[in-house]
């Protein structure tokens, strides 16, 4: 995982995009400075692809850059299921992925470091009991959820960091390539965000 992260090129992120990402790094930095818990809830319409990739990569990058006391969550405007190709894409990147339950909405554990709790991934609504109810930032990862949820209950900050949906390439010859591409984009942007955080002395 360290090798993968070290190869990410954050300099390639456009300036306008960095300004948007800085909103999230600013939120995290404020919490770090005040020594308060950091809770990030990544929200997409179906909580099946982009929100999970963002949740996993944000938790991974926080650990990589030594940002402690941070918990990442994900949710949707409706619950469906984690799309299996997302789990495969992360496994191919080096994460230890395990399916804990089968059925219409399987539960996965995605482990990013040997001695850290894995990220628990399954599809849920943004207000699910698994997610925080207050003192969190809502990060809108798809434009549909961004437009459809002008207000996220309990969120103290709402930040639109949207991504193109790799679902457009499902069941096509480009599927694996496009999911990997989107995962790498999200990884690069989360790397940029957390690399900027200054830890307290």
Coordinates of C-alpha atoms in Angstrom, one line a residue:
X1 CA 0.0 0.0 0.0
X2 CA 2.8 2.4 0.8
X3 CA 4.3 1.9 -2.7
X4 CA 1.0 2.6 -4.3
X5 CA 0.5 5.8 -2.3
X6 CA 4.1 7.0 -3.0
X7 CA 3.4 6.8 -6.7
X8 CA 0.3 9.1 -6.6
X9 CA 0.8 12.4 -8.4
X10 CA -1.0 15.1 -6.4
X11 CA 0.7 17.8 -8.6
X12 CA -1.5 16.7 -11.5
X13 CA -4.7 17.8 -9.7
X14 CA -6.0 21.0 -11.3
X15 CA -5.8 24.2 -9.3
X16 CA -9.6 24.7 -9.3
X17 CA -10.1 21.2 -8.0
X18 CA -7.5 21.7 -5.2
X19 CA -9.5 24.7 -4.0
X20 CA -12.5 22.4 -3.5
X21 CA -10.4 19.8 -1.8
X22 CA -9.0 22.5 0.5
X23 CA -12.4 22.9 2.0
X24 CA -12.2 19.4 3.4
X25 CA -8.5 19.7 4.5
X26 CA -9.5 22.9 6.2
X27 CA -12.3 21.2 8.1
X28 CA -9.9 18.3 9.2
X29 CA -7.2 20.8 10.2
X30 CA -9.6 22.7 12.4
X31 CA -10.6 19.6 14.2
X32 CA -7.0 18.5 14.6
X33 CA -6.1 22.0 16.0
X34 CA -8.9 21.8 18.6
X35 CA -8.0 18.2 19.4
X36 CA -11.6 17.1 18.6
X37 CA -12.8 13.8 17.0
X38 CA -13.0 14.0 13.2
X39 CA -16.0 12.4 11.5
X40 CA -16.4 12.3 7.8
X41 CA -19.6 10.9 6.1
X42 CA -19.2 10.3 2.3
X43 CA -22.6 10.5 0.7
X44 CA -23.8 9.2 -2.7
X45 CA -27.2 8.3 -4.1
X46 CA -27.0 4.5 -3.7
X47 CA -24.0 4.1 -1.4
X48 CA -22.6 1.5 -3.8
X49 CA -19.5 2.9 -5.5
X50 CA -18.0 6.4 -5.1
X51 CA -19.0 6.9 -1.5
X52 CA -17.3 3.6 -0.5
X53 CA -14.2 4.3 -2.4
X54 CA -14.0 7.7 -0.8
X55 CA -14.6 6.4 2.7
X56 CA -11.9 3.7 2.3
X57 CA -9.3 6.0 0.8
X58 CA -9.9 8.8 3.3
X59 CA -9.4 6.4 6.2
X60 CA -6.3 5.0 4.5
X61 CA -4.7 8.4 3.9
X62 CA -5.5 9.6 7.4
X63 CA -3.6 6.6 8.7
X64 CA -0.8 7.0 6.2
X65 CA -0.2 10.7 7.2
X66 CA -0.6 10.1 10.9
X67 CA -4.0 11.9 11.3
X68 CA -5.5 10.3 14.4
X69 CA -8.9 10.3 16.0
X70 CA -10.6 10.2 12.6
X71 CA -13.5 8.0 11.5
X72 CA -14.9 7.7 8.0
X73 CA -18.4 6.7 7.1
X74 CA -20.6 6.4 4.0
X75 CA -24.3 6.5 3.2
X76 CA -26.8 7.2 0.5
X77 CA -30.2 8.7 -0.1
X78 CA -31.2 5.0 -0.4
X79 CA -29.6 1.7 0.4
X80 CA -28.7 -0.8 -2.3
X81 CA -25.5 -2.9 -2.1
X82 CA -21.7 -2.4 -2.4
X83 CA -21.0 -3.1 -6.1
X84 CA -18.7 -6.2 -6.1
X85 CA -16.3 -4.6 -8.6
X86 CA -15.5 -1.9 -6.0
X87 CA -14.3 -4.6 -3.6
X88 CA -12.3 -6.3 -6.4
X89 CA -10.7 -3.0 -7.4
X90 CA -9.6 -2.3 -3.8
X91 CA -8.3 -5.9 -3.4
X92 CA -6.3 -5.5 -6.6
X93 CA -4.7 -2.3 -5.1
X94 CA -3.5 -4.2 -2.0
X95 CA -6.3 -4.0 0.5
X96 CA -7.3 -7.1 2.4
X97 CA -10.9 -7.6 1.5
X98 CA -13.2 -10.1 3.3
X99 CA -16.9 -10.7 2.8
X100 CA -18.6 -11.2 6.2
X101 CA -22.1 -11.8 5.0
X102 CA -23.8 -12.7 1.7
X103 CA -27.2 -11.7 0.4
X104 CA -28.7 -8.6 -1.2
X105 CA -26.5 -6.2 0.8
X106 CA -23.3 -8.0 1.8
X107 CA -21.0 -6.7 4.5
X108 CA -17.3 -6.4 3.7
X109 CA -14.3 -5.6 5.8
X110 CA -11.5 -3.7 4.1
X111 CA -8.3 -3.7 5.9
X112 CA -5.7 -1.0 5.0
X113 CA -3.1 -1.7 7.8
X114 CA -2.1 -4.7 9.8
X115 CA -2.8 -3.2 13.3
X116 CA -5.8 -1.0 12.5
X117 CA -9.5 -1.7 12.5
X118 CA -10.8 -2.5 9.0
X119 CA -13.3 -0.3 7.3
X120 CA -16.8 -1.9 7.4
X121 CA -18.5 -1.5 4.1
X122 CA -22.2 -2.1 3.3
X123 CA -24.8 0.0 1.7
X124 CA -26.9 2.1 4.0
X125 CA -28.8 5.4 4.1
X126 CA -26.9 8.4 5.3
X127 CA -28.9 8.5 8.5
X128 CA -28.4 4.8 9.3
X129 CA -27.7 4.0 13.0
X130 CA -24.2 3.0 11.9
X131 CA -23.4 6.6 11.0
X132 CA -22.8 9.7 13.2
X133 CA -25.8 11.9 14.0
X134 CA -24.0 15.1 14.7
X135 CA -20.6 16.8 14.6
X136 CA -19.5 15.5 11.2
X137 CA -18.8 16.7 7.7
X138 CA -21.0 15.5 4.9
X139 CA -19.0 15.0 1.7
X140 CA -21.2 14.7 -1.3
X141 CA -19.5 12.4 -3.8
X142 CA -22.1 12.5 -6.6
X143 CA -23.9 15.4 -8.2
X144 CA -27.3 13.7 -7.9
X145 CA -27.0 13.4 -4.1
X146 CA -25.5 16.9 -3.9
X147 CA -28.5 18.4 -5.7
X148 CA -31.0 16.2 -4.0
X149 CA -29.7 16.8 -0.4
X150 CA -29.4 20.5 0.1
X151 CA -29.6 19.7 3.8
X152 CA -27.9 16.8 5.6
X153 CA -29.3 16.4 9.1
X154 CA -26.6 16.6 11.8
X155 CA -23.8 17.8 9.5
X156 CA -21.9 20.8 10.7
X157 CA -20.4 21.2 7.2
X158 CA -21.4 20.0 3.8
X159 CA -18.7 19.8 1.1
X160 CA -19.4 18.8 -2.5
X161 CA -16.5 16.7 -3.9
X162 CA -18.2 14.9 -6.7
X163 CA -16.9 12.1 -9.0
X164 CA -18.0 10.7 -12.3
X165 CA -19.8 7.4 -11.8
X166 CA -17.9 4.3 -13.1
X167 CA -21.3 2.6 -13.2
X168 CA -21.5 3.9 -16.8
X169 CA -18.9 1.2 -17.7
X170 CA -20.6 -1.7 -16.0
X171 CA -20.6 -4.9 -18.1
X172 CA -18.3 -3.4 -20.7
X173 CA -14.7 -4.3 -21.7
X174 CA -13.6 -1.1 -20.0
X175 CA -15.2 -1.9 -16.6
X176 CA -12.0 -2.9 -14.7
X177 CA -10.0 -0.1 -16.2
X178 CA -12.5 2.6 -15.4
X179 CA -13.1 1.4 -11.8
X180 CA -9.4 1.4 -11.2
X181 CA -9.1 4.8 -12.8
X182 CA -11.8 6.3 -10.5
X183 CA -10.3 4.6 -7.4
X184 CA -6.9 6.1 -8.3
X185 CA -8.4 9.5 -8.8
X186 CA -10.1 9.4 -5.4
X187 CA -6.9 8.0 -3.8
X188 CA -4.9 10.9 -5.3
X189 CA -7.3 13.5 -4.0
X190 CA -7.5 12.0 -0.5
X191 CA -3.7 11.9 -0.5
X192 CA -3.6 15.6 -1.3
X193 CA -6.1 16.4 1.4
X194 CA -4.4 14.5 4.2
X195 CA -0.8 15.4 3.2
X196 CA -1.7 19.0 4.0
X197 CA -2.7 18.4 7.6
X198 CA -0.3 19.7 10.2
X199 CA -0.2 17.6 13.4
X200 CA -0.1 19.3 16.8
X201 CA 3.3 19.6 18.4

